[in-house]
XYZ file of C-alpha atoms in Angstrom:
698
model
C 161.879 131.842 158.423
C 161.112 135.233 156.847
C 157.637 136.706 156.322
C 157.341 135.532 152.721
C 158.145 131.960 153.721
C 155.600 132.121 156.549
C 152.903 133.358 154.189
C 153.749 130.610 151.721
C 153.563 127.895 154.366
C 150.287 129.261 155.741
C 148.742 129.318 152.283
C 149.467 125.639 151.837
C 148.510 124.602 155.367
C 145.563 126.790 156.421
C 142.359 127.988 154.771
C 139.594 130.315 155.927
C 136.099 128.829 155.994
C 133.749 130.672 153.641
C 130.856 130.067 156.023
C 132.065 131.097 159.474
C 135.448 132.696 158.737
C 137.371 130.365 161.069
C 140.903 129.434 159.948
C 141.159 125.669 159.421
C 143.892 123.189 158.576
C 143.821 122.106 154.916
C 144.193 118.478 156.046
C 141.245 118.844 158.419
C 139.037 120.065 155.583
C 140.288 117.362 153.227
C 139.465 114.615 155.725
C 135.966 116.078 156.167
C 135.348 116.233 152.403
C 135.581 120.046 152.456
C 132.836 120.397 155.079
C 133.714 122.861 157.830
C 133.797 120.935 161.133
C 132.830 124.158 162.976
C 129.764 125.370 161.098
C 128.998 122.638 158.538
C 129.549 124.885 155.503
C 130.093 122.846 152.310
C 133.013 124.134 150.264
C 133.165 123.199 146.598
C 134.638 119.822 145.657
C 136.556 119.249 142.444
C 134.925 116.743 140.058
C 137.554 114.118 140.814
C 136.735 114.282 144.524
C 133.024 113.813 143.819
C 133.972 110.787 141.723
C 136.107 109.419 144.573
C 133.350 109.978 147.151
C 130.413 108.608 145.164
C 131.845 105.756 143.100
C 133.651 102.501 143.753
C 137.430 102.850 143.759
C 138.941 102.512 140.304
C 135.569 102.080 138.574
C 135.358 105.463 136.828
C 136.098 105.325 133.077
C 136.012 108.767 131.379
C 133.921 109.388 128.259
C 135.010 111.955 125.690
C 138.208 112.823 127.552
C 140.046 113.658 124.324
C 137.512 116.263 123.144
C 138.896 119.810 122.891
C 137.079 123.094 122.100
C 137.661 125.018 118.901
C 137.460 128.802 118.446
C 134.528 129.323 116.041
C 134.256 133.116 116.458
C 137.886 134.097 116.970
C 136.502 136.023 119.958
C 138.836 138.259 122.005
C 138.073 140.702 124.813
C 141.643 141.373 125.836
C 142.376 137.667 125.860
C 141.693 135.086 123.165
C 139.319 132.189 123.809
C 142.094 129.530 123.560
C 144.098 131.555 126.101
C 141.092 131.681 128.443
C 140.589 127.937 128.142
C 144.287 127.294 128.792
C 144.188 129.569 131.826
C 141.119 127.787 133.212
C 142.900 124.452 132.785
C 145.926 125.677 134.700
C 143.907 127.229 137.503
C 141.303 124.479 137.934
C 143.342 121.413 136.995
C 140.403 120.321 134.808
C 140.426 119.796 131.045
C 136.875 121.149 130.649
C 133.825 122.285 132.616
C 132.382 118.779 132.974
C 133.822 115.335 133.652
C 131.695 112.401 132.439
C 132.142 108.652 132.417
C 130.970 105.161 133.363
C 131.316 104.046 136.977
C 129.830 101.802 139.612
C 128.297 102.870 142.925
C 128.303 100.052 145.456
C 128.575 97.720 142.475
C 125.610 99.248 140.618
C 126.549 100.599 137.162
C 125.840 104.298 136.545
C 126.746 106.994 134.022
C 128.093 110.009 135.920
C 128.654 113.644 134.968
C 130.189 116.247 137.304
C 130.463 119.935 136.471
C 133.546 121.939 137.469
C 132.491 125.378 138.700
C 136.162 126.381 138.746
C 136.378 125.977 134.959
C 134.795 129.110 133.478
C 131.926 128.945 135.983
C 130.831 125.506 134.794
C 129.542 127.139 131.613
C 128.299 125.301 128.551
C 130.617 125.117 125.568
C 130.649 122.762 122.624
C 132.804 120.190 124.440
C 130.498 120.249 127.477
C 127.491 119.714 125.224
C 129.123 116.848 123.378
C 130.274 115.141 126.593
C 126.792 115.393 128.124
C 125.227 114.103 124.919
C 127.542 111.092 124.936
C 126.759 110.543 128.622
C 122.997 110.473 127.992
C 123.443 108.231 124.956
C 125.599 105.891 127.015
C 122.997 105.748 129.798
C 120.198 104.994 127.345
C 122.082 102.362 125.329
C 123.557 100.559 128.357
C 120.447 101.151 130.528
C 122.570 102.783 133.213
C 120.997 105.359 135.558
C 122.443 108.790 134.743
C 123.578 111.136 137.516
C 124.585 114.718 136.694
C 126.038 117.070 139.313
C 125.440 120.564 137.880
C 127.364 123.769 138.637
C 126.082 127.202 137.620
C 125.743 126.949 133.857
C 125.245 129.746 131.375
C 126.453 129.920 127.802
C 129.942 130.933 126.685
C 129.802 134.169 124.788
C 133.127 133.208 123.181
C 131.298 130.437 121.287
C 128.118 132.426 120.622
C 125.330 130.463 118.945
C 127.457 127.302 119.058
C 127.169 127.401 122.849
C 123.439 128.159 122.899
C 122.778 125.232 120.575
C 124.197 122.833 123.174
C 121.086 123.166 125.326
C 118.823 121.880 122.553
C 121.330 119.154 121.756
C 121.578 117.876 125.337
C 117.847 118.131 126.024
C 117.175 116.003 122.943
C 119.764 113.461 124.068
C 118.278 113.422 127.564
C 114.956 112.455 126.037
C 116.555 109.125 125.126
C 116.611 108.269 128.833
C 112.849 108.693 129.098
C 112.324 106.554 125.999
C 114.519 103.822 127.517
C 112.924 104.096 130.974
C 116.308 104.918 132.538
C 116.395 106.954 135.800
C 117.941 110.423 135.612
C 119.171 112.147 138.785
C 120.202 115.804 138.709
C 122.081 117.296 141.661
C 122.539 121.067 141.998
C 126.006 121.766 143.406
C 125.853 125.558 143.399
C 122.830 127.829 143.836
C 123.481 130.050 140.783
C 121.255 128.574 138.109
C 122.363 129.727 134.670
C 120.004 128.793 131.889
C 121.962 125.962 130.332
C 122.877 123.946 133.408
C 119.528 124.733 135.038
C 117.826 122.892 132.184
C 119.531 119.716 133.373
C 117.575 119.956 136.621
C 114.317 118.996 134.899
C 113.586 115.281 134.623
C 113.554 114.198 130.989
C 110.487 115.285 128.965
C 109.064 117.514 131.704
C 107.858 120.935 130.655
C 108.092 122.486 134.124
C 110.873 122.131 136.732
C 108.603 120.744 139.434
C 109.710 118.263 142.063
C 109.953 114.659 140.888
C 107.390 112.275 142.311
C 109.889 109.481 142.974
C 112.523 109.508 145.715
C 114.208 112.854 145.582
C 115.731 113.688 142.237
C 116.535 117.287 143.159
C 119.134 117.805 145.839
C 120.555 120.707 147.830
C 123.520 122.832 146.882
C 127.134 123.357 147.852
C 127.331 126.134 150.405
C 124.148 124.754 151.982
C 123.841 122.711 155.164
C 122.293 119.289 154.946
C 119.779 117.892 157.356
C 117.573 114.810 157.653
C 118.318 111.385 156.275
C 116.438 110.573 153.068
C 115.952 107.641 150.777
C 117.954 107.312 147.566
C 116.466 107.595 144.072
C 115.095 104.355 142.658
C 117.676 102.176 140.946
C 120.585 103.678 142.900
C 122.181 102.453 146.147
C 121.948 104.816 149.112
C 125.060 103.619 150.906
C 127.600 105.700 148.991
C 125.591 108.946 149.270
C 126.557 110.431 152.662
C 123.559 111.096 154.876
C 124.370 114.787 154.921
C 123.995 114.919 151.144
C 120.513 113.346 151.095
C 117.991 116.121 151.578
C 114.501 115.377 152.913
C 113.139 118.871 153.609
C 110.268 119.464 151.239
C 109.581 123.050 152.337
C 113.035 124.612 152.484
C 113.160 128.392 152.006
C 114.450 129.839 148.715
C 118.102 129.070 147.983
C 119.192 132.664 148.506
C 117.742 132.683 152.008
C 119.163 129.239 152.706
C 122.678 130.562 152.160
C 122.371 132.782 155.252
C 120.541 130.771 157.816
C 122.172 129.709 161.071
C 124.989 127.164 160.818
C 124.247 123.507 161.497
C 126.956 121.167 162.738
C 125.450 117.710 162.097
C 126.325 117.539 158.392
C 130.036 117.892 159.097
C 129.965 115.029 161.574
C 128.074 112.801 159.159
C 130.358 113.515 156.200
C 133.638 113.253 158.074
C 135.213 109.929 157.023
C 136.334 107.546 159.778
C 139.894 108.090 160.965
C 140.421 104.642 162.498
C 142.723 103.514 159.720
C 145.050 106.483 160.151
C 145.251 105.607 163.847
C 145.768 101.933 162.959
C 148.746 102.479 160.694
C 150.219 104.856 163.264
C 149.981 102.112 165.873
C 151.684 99.620 163.579
C 154.297 102.146 162.431
C 156.888 101.323 165.163
C 157.145 97.835 163.647
C 158.439 99.296 160.372
C 161.859 99.749 161.966
C 162.177 95.950 162.244
C 162.502 95.858 158.465
C 162.189 92.634 156.468
C 162.831 89.365 158.315
C 162.803 86.308 156.050
C 162.034 83.692 158.694
C 158.699 82.018 159.391
C 159.281 81.104 163.037
C 157.805 84.315 164.494
C 154.842 84.215 162.125
C 154.007 80.617 162.986
C 154.259 81.377 166.697
C 152.056 84.461 166.388
C 149.332 82.649 164.471
C 149.486 79.781 166.952
C 148.724 82.322 169.704
C 145.712 83.437 167.641
C 144.426 79.873 167.261
C 145.841 79.277 163.758
C 143.022 80.950 161.784
C 144.952 80.392 158.545
C 144.621 76.623 158.922
C 140.816 76.757 158.680
C 140.384 78.869 155.530
C 141.415 77.519 152.111
C 143.617 79.886 150.154
C 144.796 80.571 146.634
C 148.429 81.630 147.128
C 149.801 83.853 144.339
C 153.508 84.534 143.766
C 155.438 86.054 140.859
C 157.602 89.043 140.002
C 154.925 90.934 138.071
C 151.217 90.371 137.504
C 150.390 88.746 140.826
C 148.285 91.711 141.948
C 146.175 91.690 138.765
C 145.748 87.895 138.947
C 144.736 88.153 142.605
C 142.159 90.849 141.769
C 140.664 88.824 138.907
C 140.455 85.543 140.839
C 138.867 87.358 143.779
C 136.314 89.071 141.518
C 135.254 85.858 139.729
C 134.918 83.880 142.967
C 132.649 86.621 144.311
C 130.626 86.587 141.078
C 130.226 82.829 141.619
C 128.643 83.504 145.018
C 131.545 82.913 147.405
C 132.409 85.140 150.362
C 136.043 85.956 149.622
C 138.901 87.610 151.476
C 141.744 89.248 149.550
C 145.157 90.184 150.888
C 147.570 92.306 148.849
C 150.492 94.616 149.486
C 151.570 97.341 149.554
C 148.561 99.625 149.866
C 147.990 102.263 147.207
C 146.288 104.946 149.319
C 145.034 103.533 152.617
C 146.306 100.670 154.749
C 142.799 99.191 154.838
C 143.064 98.383 151.102
C 145.411 95.508 151.935
C 142.608 93.527 153.572
C 139.422 93.240 151.508
C 136.293 91.221 152.247
C 133.803 90.693 149.426
C 135.663 93.261 147.367
C 135.495 96.068 149.948
C 138.120 97.222 152.459
C 137.740 95.565 155.829
C 135.489 97.276 158.371
C 137.685 99.823 160.114
C 136.266 99.367 163.595
C 136.725 95.596 163.383
C 140.298 96.000 162.144
C 141.029 98.355 165.047
C 139.711 95.802 167.569
C 141.828 93.027 166.070
C 144.868 95.302 166.019
C 144.387 96.117 169.719
C 144.377 92.415 170.512
C 147.426 91.747 168.337
C 149.494 94.522 169.888
C 148.386 93.501 173.368
C 149.569 89.935 172.796
C 152.936 91.210 171.569
C 153.290 93.569 174.537
C 152.486 90.789 177.022
C 154.979 88.371 175.485
C 152.236 85.931 174.480
C 153.541 86.183 170.924
C 156.850 87.426 169.493
C 157.210 90.991 168.295
C 156.472 90.937 164.563
C 157.637 93.010 161.642
C 155.163 95.425 160.049
C 154.365 93.007 157.216
C 154.029 90.032 159.580
C 151.654 92.028 161.788
C 149.607 93.144 158.769
C 149.381 89.525 157.588
C 148.328 88.269 161.027
C 145.759 91.060 161.219
C 144.383 89.972 157.839
C 143.859 86.407 159.059
C 142.081 87.701 162.169
C 139.766 89.819 160.012
C 139.089 86.980 157.569
C 138.167 84.518 160.288
C 135.971 87.032 162.084
C 134.125 87.867 158.829
C 133.519 84.206 158.022
C 135.061 84.213 154.562
C 134.946 80.947 152.625
C 138.219 81.421 150.783
C 141.181 83.797 150.712
C 143.142 84.950 147.668
C 146.559 85.784 149.020
C 149.317 87.724 147.274
C 152.907 86.998 148.323
C 154.733 90.035 149.669
C 158.373 89.194 148.850
C 159.683 85.998 147.279
C 157.623 83.135 148.634
C 159.568 80.542 150.596
C 160.080 82.712 153.689
C 157.325 85.267 153.123
C 154.857 85.744 156.000
C 152.010 84.584 153.741
C 153.675 81.169 153.265
C 152.122 79.800 156.470
C 148.696 79.601 154.773
C 146.967 76.310 153.940
C 146.409 76.634 150.188
C 144.381 74.346 147.996
C 146.049 75.941 144.959
C 149.261 77.906 144.372
C 150.192 80.192 141.489
C 153.428 81.570 140.023
C 152.689 84.263 137.428
C 156.194 84.775 136.070
C 159.827 85.376 136.988
C 161.988 88.450 136.341
C 164.916 90.164 138.038
C 163.771 92.085 141.106
C 164.708 92.256 144.786
C 168.003 90.522 143.996
C 169.394 91.551 147.382
C 166.842 89.298 149.080
C 166.070 86.630 146.496
C 169.294 86.046 144.557
C 171.065 87.437 141.496
C 169.799 84.981 138.868
C 166.400 84.060 137.481
C 166.918 80.509 138.716
C 167.618 81.643 142.272
C 164.589 83.966 142.277
C 162.368 81.211 140.856
C 163.537 78.815 143.565
C 162.535 81.314 146.271
C 159.112 81.850 144.723
C 158.631 78.098 144.289
C 158.943 77.879 148.061
C 155.150 78.332 148.219
C 154.627 74.877 146.653
C 153.040 72.366 149.021
C 152.921 68.538 148.875
C 150.041 67.320 146.719
C 148.776 70.865 146.056
C 148.512 71.892 142.391
C 150.452 74.899 141.142
C 149.400 76.968 138.090
C 152.211 78.564 136.062
C 151.701 81.682 133.965
C 152.254 81.595 130.170
C 155.723 83.138 130.443
C 156.889 80.055 132.315
C 155.608 77.553 129.746
C 158.839 77.056 127.779
C 162.257 75.749 128.821
C 164.145 78.277 130.929
C 166.340 78.631 133.966
C 163.315 79.737 135.978
C 161.153 76.842 134.773
C 163.868 74.346 135.641
C 164.121 75.692 139.199
C 160.332 75.499 139.661
C 160.147 71.956 138.291
C 162.947 70.905 140.635
C 161.049 72.281 143.620
C 157.821 70.627 142.436
C 159.501 67.223 142.187
C 161.035 67.653 145.616
C 157.727 68.377 147.403
C 155.387 66.415 145.110
C 153.353 69.334 143.733
C 151.643 68.885 140.329
C 152.316 71.717 137.848
C 149.721 73.027 135.381
C 150.501 75.466 132.589
C 148.009 78.229 131.853
C 146.591 77.866 128.342
C 147.408 80.982 126.289
C 144.630 83.494 125.774
C 143.985 84.759 122.259
C 143.725 88.550 122.148
C 140.739 89.759 120.136
C 141.256 93.474 120.775
C 143.068 95.674 123.269
C 143.690 99.298 124.139
C 144.988 101.236 127.122
C 141.955 100.394 129.281
C 140.175 97.283 127.947
C 141.211 93.863 126.648
C 138.928 91.359 124.877
C 140.174 87.790 124.660
C 139.265 84.193 123.976
C 140.188 81.859 126.829
C 139.923 78.154 127.605
C 137.604 77.269 130.496
C 135.950 73.928 131.263
C 137.293 72.590 127.965
C 135.622 75.308 125.894
C 136.825 78.511 124.222
C 134.999 81.513 125.678
C 135.126 85.230 124.785
C 135.766 87.456 127.798
C 136.484 91.142 128.406
C 138.538 92.703 131.173
C 138.541 96.410 131.963
C 142.249 96.346 132.676
C 144.603 97.766 130.086
C 148.120 96.834 129.060
C 149.628 94.489 126.530
C 150.578 92.132 129.351
C 147.019 91.572 130.593
C 146.412 88.644 128.253
C 149.010 86.702 130.260
C 147.415 87.690 133.562
C 143.939 86.781 132.288
C 145.187 83.407 131.025
C 146.751 82.728 134.433
C 143.633 83.774 136.357
C 141.361 81.659 134.128
C 143.649 78.636 134.579
C 143.491 79.128 138.365
C 139.704 79.305 138.272
C 139.501 76.261 136.001
C 141.610 74.252 138.443
C 139.373 75.353 141.321
C 136.352 74.294 139.263
C 137.903 70.864 138.705
C 138.438 70.653 142.464
C 134.745 71.149 143.153
C 134.376 74.935 143.421
C 131.201 76.002 141.571
C 132.192 78.484 138.862
C 130.216 78.684 135.632
C 131.053 80.590 132.423
C 128.642 83.423 133.297
C 130.397 84.007 136.620
C 133.743 83.901 134.840
C 132.695 86.566 132.328
C 131.023 88.778 134.918
C 133.865 88.556 137.410
C 136.587 89.267 134.862
C 134.653 92.253 133.526
C 134.141 93.657 137.030
C 137.756 93.204 138.193
C 139.598 96.443 138.980
C 143.193 97.079 139.989
C 143.713 100.852 140.447
C 147.033 102.436 139.554
C 147.902 99.805 136.961
C 147.408 101.027 133.383
C 144.627 103.251 134.725
C 143.438 106.179 132.626
C 142.158 109.236 134.518
C 141.350 111.926 131.991
C 144.593 113.178 130.468
C 146.755 111.027 132.773
C 147.743 107.358 132.410
C 148.956 105.723 135.632
C 150.995 102.527 135.708
C 152.656 100.983 138.741
C 155.412 99.240 136.748
C 158.388 99.537 139.093
C 161.089 97.340 137.563
C 162.629 96.884 134.128
C 160.326 94.011 133.217
C 157.252 96.043 134.168
C 158.413 99.120 132.245
C 159.198 96.987 129.180
C 155.681 95.515 129.284
C 154.205 98.988 129.609
C 156.174 100.325 126.635
C 155.172 97.354 124.488
C 151.454 97.689 125.239
C 149.325 98.132 122.104
C 146.681 100.825 121.901
C 148.481 103.355 124.077
C 147.311 106.949 123.669
C 149.902 109.458 122.426
C 152.323 109.974 125.321
C 153.621 113.547 125.226
C 154.879 113.836 128.828
C 156.274 111.357 131.358
C 156.346 111.809 135.141
C 158.932 109.383 136.507
C 160.268 108.427 139.900
C 161.837 105.225 141.173
C 163.488 103.469 144.060
C 167.280 103.544 144.149
C 167.408 99.733 144.410
C 165.793 99.376 140.956
C 167.618 99.660 137.594
C 166.110 103.104 137.152
C 168.599 104.272 134.507
C 167.690 101.314 132.297
C 163.993 101.941 132.993
C 164.417 105.572 131.924
C 166.247 104.511 128.795
C 163.440 102.152 127.840
C 160.867 104.911 128.279
C 162.960 107.317 126.188
C 163.114 104.770 123.370
C 159.375 104.104 123.485
C 158.305 107.751 123.751
C 161.112 109.750 122.137
C 159.209 113.015 121.853
C 157.789 113.027 125.376
C 158.940 115.652 127.869
C 160.253 114.206 131.119
C 159.412 115.401 134.631
C 161.169 113.860 137.619
C 159.914 113.622 141.190
C 161.046 111.617 144.189
C 158.675 108.786 145.005
C 157.509 109.177 148.629
C 159.762 106.562 150.191
C 163.188 106.803 151.911
C 165.188 105.070 149.174
C 163.804 107.163 146.322
C 166.121 108.432 143.580
C 166.399 112.221 143.749
C 164.995 114.269 140.852
C 168.412 115.848 140.371
C 170.067 112.443 139.934
C 167.484 111.450 137.329
C 167.958 114.748 135.495
C 171.704 114.138 135.345
C 171.106 110.672 133.903
C 168.656 111.836 131.222
C 167.595 115.389 130.514
C 164.295 116.441 132.065
C 162.732 118.776 134.608
C 163.411 118.121 138.306
C 160.295 118.849 140.371
C 159.879 119.276 144.153
C 157.011 116.785 144.496
C 154.910 114.305 142.512
C 151.932 116.696 142.558
C 154.027 119.556 141.156
C 155.564 117.283 138.527
C 152.075 116.197 137.478
C 150.848 119.792 137.289
C 153.843 120.845 135.184
C 153.451 117.863 132.857
C 149.712 118.415 132.371
C 150.339 122.059 131.559
C 152.762 121.177 128.755
C 151.342 117.918 127.433
C 149.703 119.515 124.381
C 147.133 117.196 122.813
C 148.619 114.028 124.307
C 148.537 112.178 127.606
C 150.773 112.280 130.667
C 152.249 108.914 131.701
C 153.085 108.459 135.405
C 155.257 105.411 136.135
C 158.391 104.000 137.747
C 157.101 103.443 141.261
C 153.752 102.416 142.730
C 154.327 105.001 145.470
C 154.771 107.745 142.872
C 151.570 106.577 141.175
C 149.753 106.658 144.536
C 150.866 110.248 145.160
C 149.844 111.344 141.652
C 146.501 109.532 141.839
C 145.745 111.084 145.227
C 146.530 114.510 143.761
C 144.201 113.908 140.813
C 141.304 112.539 142.855
C 141.711 114.605 146.007
C 142.391 111.560 148.165
C 144.168 111.347 151.502
C 147.071 108.868 151.599
C 148.200 106.889 154.575
C 151.995 106.849 154.907
C 153.479 104.547 152.238
C 155.087 101.413 153.618
C 157.232 99.399 151.208
C 156.531 96.029 152.795
């Protein structure tokens, strides 16, 4: 390796701490949320990372993402204003100096704004003013507490009076919060207080920037060290604000002096996220080599050694080629809204292994999962249970976690097929088949009938099965399912179609049938296919209601509205993410109404999928979009060069670099990332500054 290569590697692997000067691993800083583990210095976080740290996963919905600045003065000081804006976008990865949107924090709705210091110093331009105004208006109208994380501020001389006017505009809009009695929390991220952003530090309608009388509305800055635990502002949960970010010192010295006081180490320890899950997946990793084993004998034996926890918890068992994840998420959300303690098991994970096992909507407690994993591996090592595959072990671990947590019901997504899938040993009181399409033919068969027969293997004697709308008419798949139902004596129920009232890329409003009545509902999940998933989920919940589970229309509406399924038709600023990974999924994506203008596509796929046909479908749907190819992070990924040979585009070294290139050339449109859930996970992690566990395709 020559000197240039060494410098390049070092730049991507190491970084010098701005506080103590020690050279640190980039990964070490990322895991500690950019807090130096040596001295506790807080490096700046990008807006997307603040969103990821403070809000519930997948809950953030941008406001005003399509707004773009104009050039009112034609100002140039060696570089034009549009050129400066374009340069800031390339360097910061942000579209503007503030990111605003709706979100939830531990389930509590908020309106959140985060300034990007890296974008022209976080200065106030016309777009920033308009986004903040919309944020305040949203908070007042929806009665959502508003949280603004400010950078340094100042006006943009390139916009002149237009920039200065934004302060008056936003202050007036902020007054709406006071009129509505809505809490406003302002957090100073950086100690340079330019006039415009500094004005956001004053609670609404206050003439002087004095300290608020309620729990602390003014917080410490990036570059500062945090200290004692404090209470959270009224109306906001404290749990998602790390202790090191809650400042309780009322007599701190001036900010300038605070920058230079002696380092404190406690904040870094408090902010460092737990690493148990990384260790957990590493411990399970040797089982990956066992591959996929379609045989239930080992799974039954293993669960018997654990006392058969699956036999004591009723389950909703969900199979289907596409849509089963969304249906699982919706059923889980509504059952929780109805007051049940619910476990959810899905696969594969998007970012972290712990996502596979959720209890009451949150990833399982990491320490508990580690204890159960230790016991599981110990039993395998001693011979008390057979050695399992990775997916079998993950499924057994889920049942251990569910029993320990005392869940009342589990919503369980099939991993592969159904008949011989490790989840098939559950004791369901309801089964579901969302739909049938060609996928995994090497395991499940080459025809729709053969695949349907495998998925119908989850049917149990006397246990009702709900079929999605796509299975309602005569078909080869329907015939195979009916044959299996007759053989085992399982009643079949067709989901009543949902009538779409309106839809776009992120929200769908529908009229559904529940308890014999037509009800309007809204789901914050985009895609033209969601009406089928909603209809299926509502039919499942209606059957559970008829079986004695207490679910009323209010719980149905609330649960459907709160359901989230990240990485599936998910809009993050100028990027649309969709995990469609087969031809049926890509076709549904392309046919979705209300899509934003797609001007660039980042694509990657597994070599065992019909990726050429998937590419062709995308080219037909978005003929003017530029194509960027990247290998999905899994061993059987199609190479970028092979995709470029199949259909002209730009081959990129990694998903992150493909995303950066696409965002730089997207113009006024949106970048679509699709073709593989693993590609989507890599792109989403890049956008939000997340750390991914190794992807495991099982």
